[in-house]
XYZ file of C-alpha atoms in Angstrom:
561
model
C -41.787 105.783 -133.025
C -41.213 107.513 -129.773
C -42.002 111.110 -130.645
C -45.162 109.250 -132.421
C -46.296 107.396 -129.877
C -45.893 110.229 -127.532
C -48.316 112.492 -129.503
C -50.313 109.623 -130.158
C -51.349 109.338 -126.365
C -52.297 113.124 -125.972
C -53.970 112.050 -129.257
C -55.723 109.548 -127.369
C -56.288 110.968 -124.258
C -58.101 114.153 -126.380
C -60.574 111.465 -127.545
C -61.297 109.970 -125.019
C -62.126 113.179 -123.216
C -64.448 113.817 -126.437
C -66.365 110.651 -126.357
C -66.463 109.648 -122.232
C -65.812 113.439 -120.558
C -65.282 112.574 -116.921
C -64.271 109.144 -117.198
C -61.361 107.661 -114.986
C -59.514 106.210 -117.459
C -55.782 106.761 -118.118
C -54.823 106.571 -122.295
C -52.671 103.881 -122.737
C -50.599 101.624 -125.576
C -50.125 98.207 -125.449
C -48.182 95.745 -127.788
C -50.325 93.822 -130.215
C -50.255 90.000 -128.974
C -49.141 89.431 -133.096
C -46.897 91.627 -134.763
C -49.212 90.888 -137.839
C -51.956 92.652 -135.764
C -50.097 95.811 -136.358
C -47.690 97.880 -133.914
C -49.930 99.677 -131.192
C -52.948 97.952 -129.245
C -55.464 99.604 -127.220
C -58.139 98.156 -124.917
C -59.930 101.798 -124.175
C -63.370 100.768 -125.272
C -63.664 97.505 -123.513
C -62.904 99.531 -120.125
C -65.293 102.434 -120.776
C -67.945 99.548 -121.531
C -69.340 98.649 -118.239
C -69.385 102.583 -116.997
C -70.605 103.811 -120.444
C -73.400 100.634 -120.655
C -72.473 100.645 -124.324
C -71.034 97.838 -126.283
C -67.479 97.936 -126.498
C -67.398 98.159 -130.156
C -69.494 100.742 -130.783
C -67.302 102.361 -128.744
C -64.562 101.483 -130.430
C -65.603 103.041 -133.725
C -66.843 105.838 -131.950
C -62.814 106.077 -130.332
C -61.610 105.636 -134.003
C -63.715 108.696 -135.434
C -62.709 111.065 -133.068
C -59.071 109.836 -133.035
C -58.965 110.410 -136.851
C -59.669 113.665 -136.449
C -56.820 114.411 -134.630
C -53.890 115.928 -136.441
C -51.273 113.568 -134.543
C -53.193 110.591 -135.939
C -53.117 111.819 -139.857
C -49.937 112.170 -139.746
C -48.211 109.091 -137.889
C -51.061 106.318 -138.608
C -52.127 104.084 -141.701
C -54.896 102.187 -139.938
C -57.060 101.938 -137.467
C -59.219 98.426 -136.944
C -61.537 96.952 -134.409
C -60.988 93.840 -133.211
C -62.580 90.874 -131.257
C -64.852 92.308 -128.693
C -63.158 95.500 -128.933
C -59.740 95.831 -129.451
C -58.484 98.602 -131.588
C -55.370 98.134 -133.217
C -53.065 100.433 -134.726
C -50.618 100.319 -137.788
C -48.401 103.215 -138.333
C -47.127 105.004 -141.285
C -42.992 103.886 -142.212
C -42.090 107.150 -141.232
C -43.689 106.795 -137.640
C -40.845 104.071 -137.239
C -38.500 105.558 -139.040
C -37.545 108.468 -137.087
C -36.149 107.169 -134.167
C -32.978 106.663 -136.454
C -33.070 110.315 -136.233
C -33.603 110.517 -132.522
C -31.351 108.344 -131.261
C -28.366 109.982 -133.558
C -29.614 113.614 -132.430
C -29.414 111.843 -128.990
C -26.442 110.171 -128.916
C -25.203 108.907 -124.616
C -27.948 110.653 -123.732
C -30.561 108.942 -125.973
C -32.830 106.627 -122.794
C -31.722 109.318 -120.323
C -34.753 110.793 -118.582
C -34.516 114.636 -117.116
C -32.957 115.147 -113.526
C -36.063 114.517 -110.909
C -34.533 116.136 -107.871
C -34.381 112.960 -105.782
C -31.715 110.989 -103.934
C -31.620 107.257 -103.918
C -28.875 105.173 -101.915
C -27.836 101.729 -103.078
C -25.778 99.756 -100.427
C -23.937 96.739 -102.073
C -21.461 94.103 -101.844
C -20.366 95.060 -98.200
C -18.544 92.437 -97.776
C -16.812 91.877 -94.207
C -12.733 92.666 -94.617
C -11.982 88.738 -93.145
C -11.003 87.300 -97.066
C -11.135 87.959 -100.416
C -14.109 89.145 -102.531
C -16.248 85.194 -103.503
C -18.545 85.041 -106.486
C -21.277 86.398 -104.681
C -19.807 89.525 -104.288
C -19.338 89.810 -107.491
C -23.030 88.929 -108.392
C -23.961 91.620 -106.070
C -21.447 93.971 -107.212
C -22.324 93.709 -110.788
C -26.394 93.796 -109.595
C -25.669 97.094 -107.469
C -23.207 98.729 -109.944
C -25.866 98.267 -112.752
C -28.833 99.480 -110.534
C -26.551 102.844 -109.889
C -26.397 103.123 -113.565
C -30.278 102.471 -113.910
C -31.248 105.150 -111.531
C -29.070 107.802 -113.018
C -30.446 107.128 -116.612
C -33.969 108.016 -114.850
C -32.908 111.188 -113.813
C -31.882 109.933 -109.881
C -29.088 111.396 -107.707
C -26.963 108.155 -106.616
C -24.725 107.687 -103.761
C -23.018 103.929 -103.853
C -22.177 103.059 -100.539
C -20.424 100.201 -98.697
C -20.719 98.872 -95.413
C -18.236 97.642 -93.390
C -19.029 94.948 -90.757
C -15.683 95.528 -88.845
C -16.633 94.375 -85.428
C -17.852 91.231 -84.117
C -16.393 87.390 -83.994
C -15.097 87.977 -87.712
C -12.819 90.217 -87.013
C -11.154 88.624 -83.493
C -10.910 85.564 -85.717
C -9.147 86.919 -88.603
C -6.825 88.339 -86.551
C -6.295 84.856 -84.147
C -5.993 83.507 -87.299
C -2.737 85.810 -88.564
C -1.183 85.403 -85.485
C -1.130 81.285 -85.575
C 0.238 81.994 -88.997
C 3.136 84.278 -87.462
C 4.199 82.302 -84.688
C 4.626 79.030 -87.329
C 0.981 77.408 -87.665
C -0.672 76.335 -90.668
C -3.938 74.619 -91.624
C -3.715 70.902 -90.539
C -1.528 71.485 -87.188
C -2.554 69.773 -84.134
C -2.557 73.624 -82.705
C -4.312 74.946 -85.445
C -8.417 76.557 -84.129
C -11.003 74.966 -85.586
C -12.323 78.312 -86.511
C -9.226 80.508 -88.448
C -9.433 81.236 -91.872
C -7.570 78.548 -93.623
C -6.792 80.268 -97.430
C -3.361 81.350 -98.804
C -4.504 84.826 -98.492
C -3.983 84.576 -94.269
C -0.201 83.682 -94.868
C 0.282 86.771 -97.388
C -0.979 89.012 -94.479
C 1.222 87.534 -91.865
C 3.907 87.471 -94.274
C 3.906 91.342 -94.587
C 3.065 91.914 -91.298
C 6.432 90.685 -90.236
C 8.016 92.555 -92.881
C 6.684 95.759 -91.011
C 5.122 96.690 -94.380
C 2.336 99.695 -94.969
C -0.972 98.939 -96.443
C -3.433 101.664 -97.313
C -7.255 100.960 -98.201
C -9.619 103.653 -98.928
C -9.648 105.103 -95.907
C -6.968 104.155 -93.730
C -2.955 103.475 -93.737
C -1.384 101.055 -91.187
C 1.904 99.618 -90.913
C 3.249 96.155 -89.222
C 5.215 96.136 -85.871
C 6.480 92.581 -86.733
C 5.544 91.644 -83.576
C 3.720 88.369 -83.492
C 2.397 89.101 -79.970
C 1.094 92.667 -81.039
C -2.687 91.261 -81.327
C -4.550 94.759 -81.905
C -1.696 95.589 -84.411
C -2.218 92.090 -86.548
C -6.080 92.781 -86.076
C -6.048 96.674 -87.626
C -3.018 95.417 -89.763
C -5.344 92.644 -91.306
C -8.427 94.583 -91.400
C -6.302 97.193 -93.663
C -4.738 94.804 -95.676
C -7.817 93.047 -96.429
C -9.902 96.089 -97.350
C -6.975 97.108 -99.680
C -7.017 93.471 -101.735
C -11.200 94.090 -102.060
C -10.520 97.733 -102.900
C -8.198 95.954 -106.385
C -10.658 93.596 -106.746
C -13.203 95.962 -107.157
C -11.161 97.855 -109.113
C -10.621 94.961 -111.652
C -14.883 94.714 -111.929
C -14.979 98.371 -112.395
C -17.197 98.801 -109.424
C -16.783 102.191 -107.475
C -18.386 103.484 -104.237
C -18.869 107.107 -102.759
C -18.483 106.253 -99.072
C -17.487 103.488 -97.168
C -19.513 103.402 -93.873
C -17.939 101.451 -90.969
C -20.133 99.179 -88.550
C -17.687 100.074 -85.735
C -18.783 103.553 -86.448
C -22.236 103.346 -85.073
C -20.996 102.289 -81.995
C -18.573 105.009 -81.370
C -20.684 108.054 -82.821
C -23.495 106.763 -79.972
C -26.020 106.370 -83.094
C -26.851 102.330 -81.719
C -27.664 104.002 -77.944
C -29.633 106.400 -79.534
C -31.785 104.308 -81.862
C -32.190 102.042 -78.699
C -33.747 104.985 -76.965
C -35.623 105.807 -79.395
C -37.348 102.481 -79.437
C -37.542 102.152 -75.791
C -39.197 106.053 -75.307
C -41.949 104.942 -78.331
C -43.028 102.080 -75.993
C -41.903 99.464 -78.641
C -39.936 97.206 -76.240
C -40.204 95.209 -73.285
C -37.683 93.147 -71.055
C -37.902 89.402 -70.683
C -35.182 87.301 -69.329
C -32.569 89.970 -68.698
C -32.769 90.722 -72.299
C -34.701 93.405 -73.653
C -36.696 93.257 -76.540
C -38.414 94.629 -79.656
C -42.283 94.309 -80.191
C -41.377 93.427 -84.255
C -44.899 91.392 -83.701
C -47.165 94.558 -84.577
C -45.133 95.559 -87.820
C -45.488 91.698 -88.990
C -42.808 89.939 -88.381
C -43.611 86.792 -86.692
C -42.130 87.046 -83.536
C -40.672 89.385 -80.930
C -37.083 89.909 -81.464
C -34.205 90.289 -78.661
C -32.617 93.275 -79.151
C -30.320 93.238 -76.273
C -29.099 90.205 -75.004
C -28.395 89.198 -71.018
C -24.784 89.924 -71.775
C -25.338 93.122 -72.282
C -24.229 93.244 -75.899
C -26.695 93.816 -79.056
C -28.197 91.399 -81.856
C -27.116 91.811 -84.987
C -30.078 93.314 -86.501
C -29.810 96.348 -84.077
C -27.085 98.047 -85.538
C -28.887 97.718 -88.527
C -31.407 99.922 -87.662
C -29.209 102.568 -86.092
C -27.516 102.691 -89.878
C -30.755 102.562 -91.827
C -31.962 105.438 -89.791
C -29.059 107.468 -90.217
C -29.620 106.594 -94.100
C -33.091 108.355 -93.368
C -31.645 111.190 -91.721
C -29.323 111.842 -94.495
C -32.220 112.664 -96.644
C -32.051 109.777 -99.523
C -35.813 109.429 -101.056
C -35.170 106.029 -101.580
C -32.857 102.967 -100.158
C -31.764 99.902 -102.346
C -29.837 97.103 -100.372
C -28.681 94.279 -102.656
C -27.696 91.355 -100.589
C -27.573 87.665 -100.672
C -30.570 85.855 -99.875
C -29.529 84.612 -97.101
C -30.429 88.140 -95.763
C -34.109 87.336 -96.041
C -35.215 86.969 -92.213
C -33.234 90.196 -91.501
C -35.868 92.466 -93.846
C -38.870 92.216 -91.285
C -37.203 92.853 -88.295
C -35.350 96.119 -89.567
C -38.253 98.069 -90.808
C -40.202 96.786 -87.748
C -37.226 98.755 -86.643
C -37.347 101.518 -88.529
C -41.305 102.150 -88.178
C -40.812 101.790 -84.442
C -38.178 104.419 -84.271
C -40.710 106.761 -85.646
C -38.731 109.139 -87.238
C -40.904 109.285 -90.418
C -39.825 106.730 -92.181
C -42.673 104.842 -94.476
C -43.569 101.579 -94.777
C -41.720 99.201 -96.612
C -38.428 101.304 -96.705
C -36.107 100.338 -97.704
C -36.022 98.016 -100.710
C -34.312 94.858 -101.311
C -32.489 93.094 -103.856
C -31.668 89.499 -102.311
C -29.727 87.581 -104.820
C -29.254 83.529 -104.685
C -25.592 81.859 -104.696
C -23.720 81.017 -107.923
C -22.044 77.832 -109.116
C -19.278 78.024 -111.107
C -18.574 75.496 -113.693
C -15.280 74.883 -115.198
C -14.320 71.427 -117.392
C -17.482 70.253 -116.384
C -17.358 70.084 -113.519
C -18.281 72.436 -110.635
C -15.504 74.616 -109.119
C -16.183 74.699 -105.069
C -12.445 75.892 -103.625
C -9.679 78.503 -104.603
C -6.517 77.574 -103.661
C -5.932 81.349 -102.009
C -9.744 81.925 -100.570
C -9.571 78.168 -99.212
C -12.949 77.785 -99.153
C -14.499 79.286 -102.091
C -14.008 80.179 -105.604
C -12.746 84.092 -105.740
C -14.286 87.105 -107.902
C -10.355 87.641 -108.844
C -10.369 84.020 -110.196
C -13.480 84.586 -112.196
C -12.068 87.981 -113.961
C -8.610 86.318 -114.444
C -10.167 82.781 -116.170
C -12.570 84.970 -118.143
C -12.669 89.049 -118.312
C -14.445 91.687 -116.608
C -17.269 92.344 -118.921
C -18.171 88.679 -119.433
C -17.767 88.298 -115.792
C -20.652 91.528 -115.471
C -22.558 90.475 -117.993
C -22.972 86.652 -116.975
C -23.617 87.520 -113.739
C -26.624 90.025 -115.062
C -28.171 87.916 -117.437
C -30.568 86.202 -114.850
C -32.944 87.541 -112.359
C -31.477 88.280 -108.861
C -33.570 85.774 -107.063
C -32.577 83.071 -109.768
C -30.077 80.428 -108.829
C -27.207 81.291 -111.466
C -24.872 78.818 -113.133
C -21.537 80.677 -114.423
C -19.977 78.636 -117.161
C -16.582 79.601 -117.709
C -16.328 77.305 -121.079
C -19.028 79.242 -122.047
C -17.947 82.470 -120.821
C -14.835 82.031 -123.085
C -16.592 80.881 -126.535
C -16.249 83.241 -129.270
C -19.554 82.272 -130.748
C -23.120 82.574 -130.754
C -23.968 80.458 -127.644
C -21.692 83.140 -125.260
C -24.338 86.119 -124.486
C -21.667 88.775 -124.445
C -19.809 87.976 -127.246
C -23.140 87.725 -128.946
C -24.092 90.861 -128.352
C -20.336 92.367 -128.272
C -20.234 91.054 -131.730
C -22.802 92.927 -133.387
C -21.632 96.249 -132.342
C -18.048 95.338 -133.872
C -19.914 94.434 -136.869
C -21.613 97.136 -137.100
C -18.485 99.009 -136.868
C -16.654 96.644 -139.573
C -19.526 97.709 -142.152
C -19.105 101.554 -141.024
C -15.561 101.717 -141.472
C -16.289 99.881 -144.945
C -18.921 102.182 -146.187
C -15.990 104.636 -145.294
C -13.324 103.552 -147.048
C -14.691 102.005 -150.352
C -17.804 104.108 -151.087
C -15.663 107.642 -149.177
C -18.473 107.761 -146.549
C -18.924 110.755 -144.855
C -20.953 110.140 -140.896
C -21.914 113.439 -141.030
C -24.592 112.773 -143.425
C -26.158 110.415 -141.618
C -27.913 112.773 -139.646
C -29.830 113.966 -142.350
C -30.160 110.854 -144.560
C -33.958 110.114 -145.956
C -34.742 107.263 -143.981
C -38.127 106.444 -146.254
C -35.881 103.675 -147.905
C -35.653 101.669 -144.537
C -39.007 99.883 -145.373
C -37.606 96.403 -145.596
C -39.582 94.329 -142.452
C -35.933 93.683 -140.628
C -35.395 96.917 -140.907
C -38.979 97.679 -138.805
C -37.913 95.265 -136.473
C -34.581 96.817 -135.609
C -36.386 100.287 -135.360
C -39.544 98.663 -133.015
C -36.229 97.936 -130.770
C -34.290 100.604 -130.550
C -37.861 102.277 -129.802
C -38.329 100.329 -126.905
C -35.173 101.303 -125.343
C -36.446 104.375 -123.020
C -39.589 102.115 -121.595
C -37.613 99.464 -121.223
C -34.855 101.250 -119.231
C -37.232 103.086 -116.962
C -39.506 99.716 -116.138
C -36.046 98.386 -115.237
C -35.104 100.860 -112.933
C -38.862 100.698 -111.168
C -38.413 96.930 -110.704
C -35.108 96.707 -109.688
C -34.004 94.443 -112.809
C -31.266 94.798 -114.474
C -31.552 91.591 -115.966
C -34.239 93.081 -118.010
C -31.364 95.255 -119.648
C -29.342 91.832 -120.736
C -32.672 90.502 -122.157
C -32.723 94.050 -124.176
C -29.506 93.494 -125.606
C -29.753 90.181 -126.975
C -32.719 90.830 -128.584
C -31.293 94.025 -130.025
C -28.565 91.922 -131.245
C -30.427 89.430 -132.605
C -32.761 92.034 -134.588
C -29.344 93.404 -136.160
C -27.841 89.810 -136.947
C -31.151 89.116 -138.797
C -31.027 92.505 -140.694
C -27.066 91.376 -141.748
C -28.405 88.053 -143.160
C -30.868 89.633 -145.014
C -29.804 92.867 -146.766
C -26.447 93.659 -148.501
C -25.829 97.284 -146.484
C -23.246 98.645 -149.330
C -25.225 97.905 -152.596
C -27.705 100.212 -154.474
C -27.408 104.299 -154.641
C -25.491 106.609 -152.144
C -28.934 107.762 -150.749
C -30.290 104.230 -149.991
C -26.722 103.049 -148.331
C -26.558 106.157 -146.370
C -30.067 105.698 -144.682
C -28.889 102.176 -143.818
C -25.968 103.462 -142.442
C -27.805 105.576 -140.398
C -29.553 103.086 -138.885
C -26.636 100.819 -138.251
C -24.780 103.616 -136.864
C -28.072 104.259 -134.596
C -28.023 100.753 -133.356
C -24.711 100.890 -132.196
C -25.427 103.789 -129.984
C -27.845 102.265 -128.402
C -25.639 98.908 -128.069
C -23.018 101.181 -126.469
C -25.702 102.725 -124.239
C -27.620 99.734 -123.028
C -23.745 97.905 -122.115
C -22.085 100.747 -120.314
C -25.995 100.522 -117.894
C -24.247 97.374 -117.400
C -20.528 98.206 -117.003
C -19.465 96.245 -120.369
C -17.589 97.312 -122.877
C -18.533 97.676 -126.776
C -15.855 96.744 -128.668
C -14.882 98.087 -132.452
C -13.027 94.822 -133.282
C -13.086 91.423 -132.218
């Protein structure tokens, strides 16, 4: 249906040119309202009405005559039919559906996968701050970034994951405070004990190899304990390691990887912060109030003035942001994707008032945003606020180890980013039709069951499959399977544009649903070796694109379950 449809629009946009020359109007598909209606829809005639001062359906035949003409049309289309006020829709021939089966096997990985466009896009995500484990909403936003990455490349994109490190600021001073109480003999619930540390397991297990003088190594630095309990600087670089080695496993775990880690601290040190501040300051975009100078975010929208440097002397937090986002821009990335939680939301306005200020060619509305809402687990019923090592929240580590990876990826897809989600680990660990992974898990092992079947009690060869007549796949599930593995190239590249990779994990249930239908209703391994090797074909078909559409997502497709 692809390579139809595809010749069907030059098709179209040939007629069109025949019976409006000169009109502005781009030839387009859509989906019939009714799948009785047939499979294409298209609303040309009603839009060329008002210019043309004809009546839509006259147009509409007039759009059918010249679009029968065409040789694309003969040979893909049964019928064409006006109707209402002038809709024309279109039913193809079987073998228009039919020969995706073909495609997708010629295809194979690649099948979705548009050619390389010569762009760079940057997605920042999870950059979380190295003061505790990795929560649940790093894991939302890992799985969210991770899958974007994945998105992007299918569409022909150059991607560069990066994370950002917030090591400077209050955090940090109080992680490290924090280690120290818990080397010199405090604990949570001591009359000594701040108000402020960090009060999880985890802050023991770094004091506890701190004294043993032991060497941690994250991705880009090595440290080793003095022991020394009055060492301050030590216990803060010590913990800062430490920490960014435990979210470096944890990421490893959810299969999430990253091509540079950028440090805040860095932007202080390489003089980039100065020199975005002067660069804000020569434009005439600032003004000092109070001791404190600030930004004049007021003519790029935002809804007040913002203080940029405060009476202290030292800089708001939004500041630094800027400096990195224009380094982003001077690194040459077309395009900028930062996934973070919603609570992120006042930040947007006052960095690209930022970034337009700086005028260094940046456009409007760069760069994008993903802002994701918080997660609940649920566990027993009941909701699951505290881990016992985080202290205060329920750990991506915890989720992984009560569940697994891929339903832990997959859950945390399955909604829209700026959806409050509910993660369910009952459900997460039902092996039935109500857990979304295993759902769709299930029918590519299934699929795989009947292949290995066909195989072994009929001697199956794959390599026929390639060739197999697929003018016996006529049987209406068997259209509706091929309608979806049709959509799968549209549907990937309108994902990537909107930034929703949900859209993916709608795609696969329905997918999966399409082929648990078509098992209810036909027996695959009955009737002659031509008809079981067509529907072989198609099975085989649909589990490429299962395998496809899950590794988008980082989930596995199993053979057995």
């Amino acid at each position: 249906m692809i390579q139809a449809k595809e010749q069907l629009l030059a098709a179209l946009g040939d007629a069109l040119a025949e019976i409006a020359p000169g009109a502005a109007i781009e030839p387009a598909f859509e989906s019939p309202k009714q799948a009785a209606h047939g499979d294409l829809a298209c609303t040309a005639a009603m839009q060329l009405a008002r210019p043309q001062k004809k009546n839509p359906r006259e147009l509409a035949g007039a759009l059918i005559a010249a679009l029968q003409a065409r040789p694309a049309v003969q040979q893909w289309v049964e019928a064409l039919e006006i109707a209402g006020p002038g809709f024309i829709n279109i039913r193809l021939k079987p073998a228009a559906r039919q020969q995706v089966v073909a495609q997708v096997l010629a295809e194979g990985a690649g099948f979705g996968q548009a050619a390389a466009n010569g762009r760079k896009v940057m997605v920042e995500f999870v950059s979380a701050n190295p003061t505790g484990p990795l929560h649940v909403g790093h894991g939302r936003q890992g799985a969210l970034g991770d899958a974007l990455c994945n998105l992007y490349a299918s569409q022909g994109w150059q991607v560069h994951r990066e994370f950002y490190y917030n090591d400077a600021g209050v955090q940090i001073a109080t992680l490290a405070n924090s280690t120290q109480c818990r080397l010199k003999g405090l604990k949570p619930g001591d009359a000594e004990w701040p108000e402020s540390a960090y009060n999880g397991d985890y802050i023991q297990d770094i004091a506890d190899a701190f004294m043993a003088r032991a060497t941690v190594q994250a991705d880009d630095r090595e440290f080793t304990g003095s022991g020394d309990p009055d060492d301050l600087d030590g216990i803060r670089q010590f913990a800062v390691a430490y920490l960014r080695h435990e979210q470096d496993l944890d990421l490893r775990a959810f299969g999430v990887r990253f091509d540079h880690y950028y440090l805040e601290s860095s932007l202080y040190t390489s003089g980039r912060v100065e020199e975005a501040v002067a660069k804000l300051v020569a434009a005439g975009k600032t003004f000092e109030d109070g001791g404190a100078l600030w930004l004049r975010s007021t003519d790029y929208g935002d809804d007040k003035d913002r203080v940029m440097r405060k009476s202290d002397g030292g800089y708001t937090y939004f500041v630094p942001d800027v400096a990195y986002h224009v380094h982003k821009w001077q690194r040459g990335f077309d395009k900028v994707v930062n996934v973070q939680g919603s609570d992120h939301h006042g930040t947007i306005a006052r960095v690209r008032a930022g970034l337009q200020a700086a005028g260094v060619g940046i456009p409007t509305g760069w760069p994008d945003y993903v802002l994701h809402k918080m997660v609940t687990v649920m566990k027993g019923g009941e909701e699951v606020k505290i881990s016992k090592r985080a202290g205060s929240y329920v750990t991506l580590r915890d989720l992984i180890e009560w569940t697994s990876r891929d339903a832990v990826r997959f859950f945390l897809i399955s909604r829209k980013a700026d959806t409050e989600f509910v993660f369910d680990v009952d459900l997460a660990l039902k092996a039935n039709d109500e857990n979304p992974v295993f759902y769709v898990q299930y029918a590519h092992a299934r699929i795989c069951s009947v292949l290995e079947k066909w195989k072994a009690e009929h001697g199956g060869d794959p390599a026929v499959l390639a060739t197999a007549d697929l003018a016996v796949l006529d049987a209406p599930t068997e259209f509706a399977l091929m309608n979806r593995l049709a959509e799968y190239p549209e549907m990937l590249a309108r994902a990537a544009e909107g930034l929703a990779p949900h859209d993916v994990a709608f795609y696969l249930r329905d997918l999966a649903s399409a082929y648990h239908s078509y098992y209810a209703a036909v027996r695959f391994l009955d009737g002659s070796a031509a008809a079981m090797a067509a529907r072989m074909a198609l099975l085989q078909a649909t589990a490429q694109v299962l395998r496809n559409a899950l590794a988008v997502l980082g989930v596995s497709a199993p053979e057995r379950m």
